[in-house]
């Protein structure tokens, strides 16, 4: 009887287990947006994806012009201008430092994207221990 109940639970839960957790949606990069424009994705749909996922790069006028030439509508260009790369979190910065990314590069990323926290002395000490230099700490 217990075996039958366990089997029933497994059968009912199997479809949900096969799907696994939803994939985290990463911000869109330049190449992905260009590919979607060239493939002819509807502007409304692309605008929504830009709003939902954000960007992981800074826009340049050259890139926007290339998108226009590829067929991007004004709504897409406006959505790109309104979207900004998501600010870096404490964990993201620490992972960059721990993985060996040069402090100068981390500083550039922080200047481009900003941060979503106020660093306290404890966090700054953690960055020092992880290998962050004084340029990054300041």
Tab-separated table of C-alpha atoms in Angstrom:
chain	number	residue	atom	x	y	z
A	1	UNK	CA	0.000	0.000	0.000
A	2	UNK	CA	2.763	2.446	0.972
A	3	UNK	CA	4.650	1.528	-2.187
A	4	UNK	CA	1.555	2.237	-4.282
A	5	UNK	CA	1.113	5.687	-2.673
A	6	UNK	CA	4.802	6.511	-3.236
A	7	UNK	CA	4.470	5.424	-6.872
A	8	UNK	CA	1.347	7.574	-7.318
A	9	UNK	CA	3.105	10.631	-5.848
A	10	UNK	CA	6.095	10.064	-8.126
A	11	UNK	CA	3.895	9.746	-11.224
A	12	UNK	CA	1.968	12.910	-10.378
A	13	UNK	CA	5.126	14.899	-9.586
A	14	UNK	CA	7.188	13.671	-12.560
A	15	UNK	CA	6.021	16.276	-15.104
A	16	UNK	CA	6.989	19.107	-12.764
A	17	UNK	CA	10.341	17.532	-11.933
A	18	UNK	CA	11.217	17.095	-15.592
A	19	UNK	CA	10.827	20.794	-16.234
A	20	UNK	CA	13.168	21.818	-13.438
A	21	UNK	CA	13.384	25.343	-12.112
A	22	UNK	CA	12.788	28.194	-14.540
A	23	UNK	CA	15.978	29.495	-16.076
A	24	UNK	CA	17.109	32.840	-14.763
A	25	UNK	CA	16.697	35.396	-17.479
A	26	UNK	CA	19.981	37.071	-18.144
A	27	UNK	CA	20.187	40.610	-19.491
A	28	UNK	CA	20.308	40.880	-23.265
A	29	UNK	CA	23.634	41.439	-24.980
A	30	UNK	CA	24.405	43.300	-28.205
A	31	UNK	CA	24.606	40.209	-30.369
A	32	UNK	CA	21.302	38.783	-29.124
A	33	UNK	CA	19.432	42.007	-29.821
A	34	UNK	CA	20.981	42.340	-33.273
A	35	UNK	CA	20.047	38.727	-34.070
A	36	UNK	CA	16.445	39.272	-32.975
A	37	UNK	CA	16.158	42.442	-35.074
A	38	UNK	CA	17.624	40.715	-38.133
A	39	UNK	CA	15.311	37.737	-37.625
A	40	UNK	CA	12.342	40.109	-37.795
A	41	UNK	CA	11.014	39.867	-34.248
A	42	UNK	CA	8.004	42.113	-33.783
A	43	UNK	CA	8.969	45.455	-32.245
A	44	UNK	CA	6.382	45.198	-29.451
A	45	UNK	CA	7.701	41.803	-28.402
A	46	UNK	CA	11.336	42.916	-28.521
A	47	UNK	CA	10.547	46.065	-26.538
A	48	UNK	CA	8.921	43.915	-23.842
A	49	UNK	CA	11.930	41.608	-23.657
A	50	UNK	CA	14.249	44.587	-23.337
A	51	UNK	CA	12.101	45.938	-20.500
A	52	UNK	CA	11.887	42.552	-18.771
A	53	UNK	CA	15.523	41.512	-19.067
A	54	UNK	CA	17.503	44.732	-19.356
A	55	UNK	CA	20.886	45.113	-21.034
A	56	UNK	CA	24.385	44.048	-20.158
A	57	UNK	CA	26.141	46.706	-22.235
A	58	UNK	CA	26.290	50.429	-22.805
A	59	UNK	CA	24.751	51.795	-25.970
A	60	UNK	CA	26.774	53.593	-28.568
A	61	UNK	CA	25.518	55.666	-31.471
A	62	UNK	CA	27.289	53.304	-33.888
A	63	UNK	CA	25.436	50.314	-32.457
A	64	UNK	CA	22.071	52.093	-32.634
A	65	UNK	CA	22.760	53.042	-36.262
A	66	UNK	CA	23.656	49.424	-37.079
A	67	UNK	CA	20.375	48.313	-35.496
A	68	UNK	CA	18.438	50.829	-37.577
A	69	UNK	CA	20.123	49.546	-40.743
A	70	UNK	CA	19.207	45.990	-39.673
A	71	UNK	CA	15.556	47.048	-39.430
A	72	UNK	CA	15.010	48.107	-35.816
A	73	UNK	CA	11.959	50.343	-35.379
A	74	UNK	CA	11.974	53.554	-33.320
A	75	UNK	CA	10.157	51.803	-30.457
A	76	UNK	CA	13.072	49.366	-30.084
A	77	UNK	CA	15.630	52.186	-30.169
A	78	UNK	CA	13.687	54.093	-27.505
A	79	UNK	CA	13.399	50.979	-25.328
A	80	UNK	CA	17.146	50.446	-25.588
A	81	UNK	CA	17.829	54.035	-24.591
A	82	UNK	CA	15.486	53.687	-21.603
A	83	UNK	CA	17.034	50.400	-20.461
A	84	UNK	CA	20.203	50.551	-18.476
A	85	UNK	CA	22.448	47.742	-17.375
A	86	UNK	CA	21.372	46.468	-13.984
A	87	UNK	CA	23.524	47.730	-11.111
A	88	UNK	CA	26.039	45.286	-9.691
A	89	UNK	CA	25.276	43.498	-6.440
A	90	UNK	CA	27.681	42.815	-3.577
A	91	UNK	CA	27.892	39.168	-4.619
A	92	UNK	CA	28.634	40.005	-8.253
A	93	UNK	CA	31.486	42.330	-7.336
A	94	UNK	CA	32.955	39.857	-4.871
A	95	UNK	CA	32.739	37.032	-7.431
A	96	UNK	CA	34.554	39.176	-9.997
A	97	UNK	CA	37.377	39.895	-7.558
A	98	UNK	CA	37.625	36.296	-6.329
A	99	UNK	CA	37.695	34.961	-9.899
A	100	UNK	CA	40.722	37.109	-10.695
A	101	UNK	CA	39.189	39.943	-12.699
A	102	UNK	CA	41.562	42.895	-12.479
A	103	UNK	CA	40.483	45.549	-9.993
A	104	UNK	CA	40.726	48.185	-12.732
A	105	UNK	CA	38.175	46.257	-14.801
A	106	UNK	CA	35.843	45.919	-11.804
A	107	UNK	CA	36.117	49.684	-11.233
A	108	UNK	CA	35.139	50.307	-14.870
A	109	UNK	CA	32.122	48.002	-14.526
A	110	UNK	CA	31.047	49.776	-11.332
A	111	UNK	CA	31.323	53.165	-13.038
A	112	UNK	CA	29.292	51.910	-16.007
A	113	UNK	CA	26.583	50.059	-14.121
A	114	UNK	CA	26.626	51.433	-10.597
A	115	UNK	CA	25.928	49.394	-7.466
A	116	UNK	CA	22.716	48.504	-5.688
A	117	UNK	CA	24.032	48.760	-2.127
A	118	UNK	CA	25.937	50.997	0.244
A	119	UNK	CA	29.287	49.333	1.009
A	120	UNK	CA	30.113	49.138	4.687
A	121	UNK	CA	33.544	48.642	6.231
A	122	UNK	CA	32.965	44.897	6.706
A	123	UNK	CA	32.240	44.427	2.993
A	124	UNK	CA	35.225	46.562	1.968
A	125	UNK	CA	37.487	44.452	4.187
A	126	UNK	CA	36.097	41.328	2.513
A	127	UNK	CA	37.021	42.818	-0.878
A	128	UNK	CA	40.553	43.547	0.390
A	129	UNK	CA	40.979	39.976	1.589
A	130	UNK	CA	39.647	38.689	-1.743
A	131	UNK	CA	42.311	40.694	-3.599
A	132	UNK	CA	40.692	44.016	-4.350
A	133	UNK	CA	43.160	46.899	-4.492
A	134	UNK	CA	42.749	50.377	-3.037
A	135	UNK	CA	41.451	51.803	-6.343
A	136	UNK	CA	38.533	49.388	-6.121
A	137	UNK	CA	37.989	49.988	-2.411
A	138	UNK	CA	37.835	53.750	-2.881
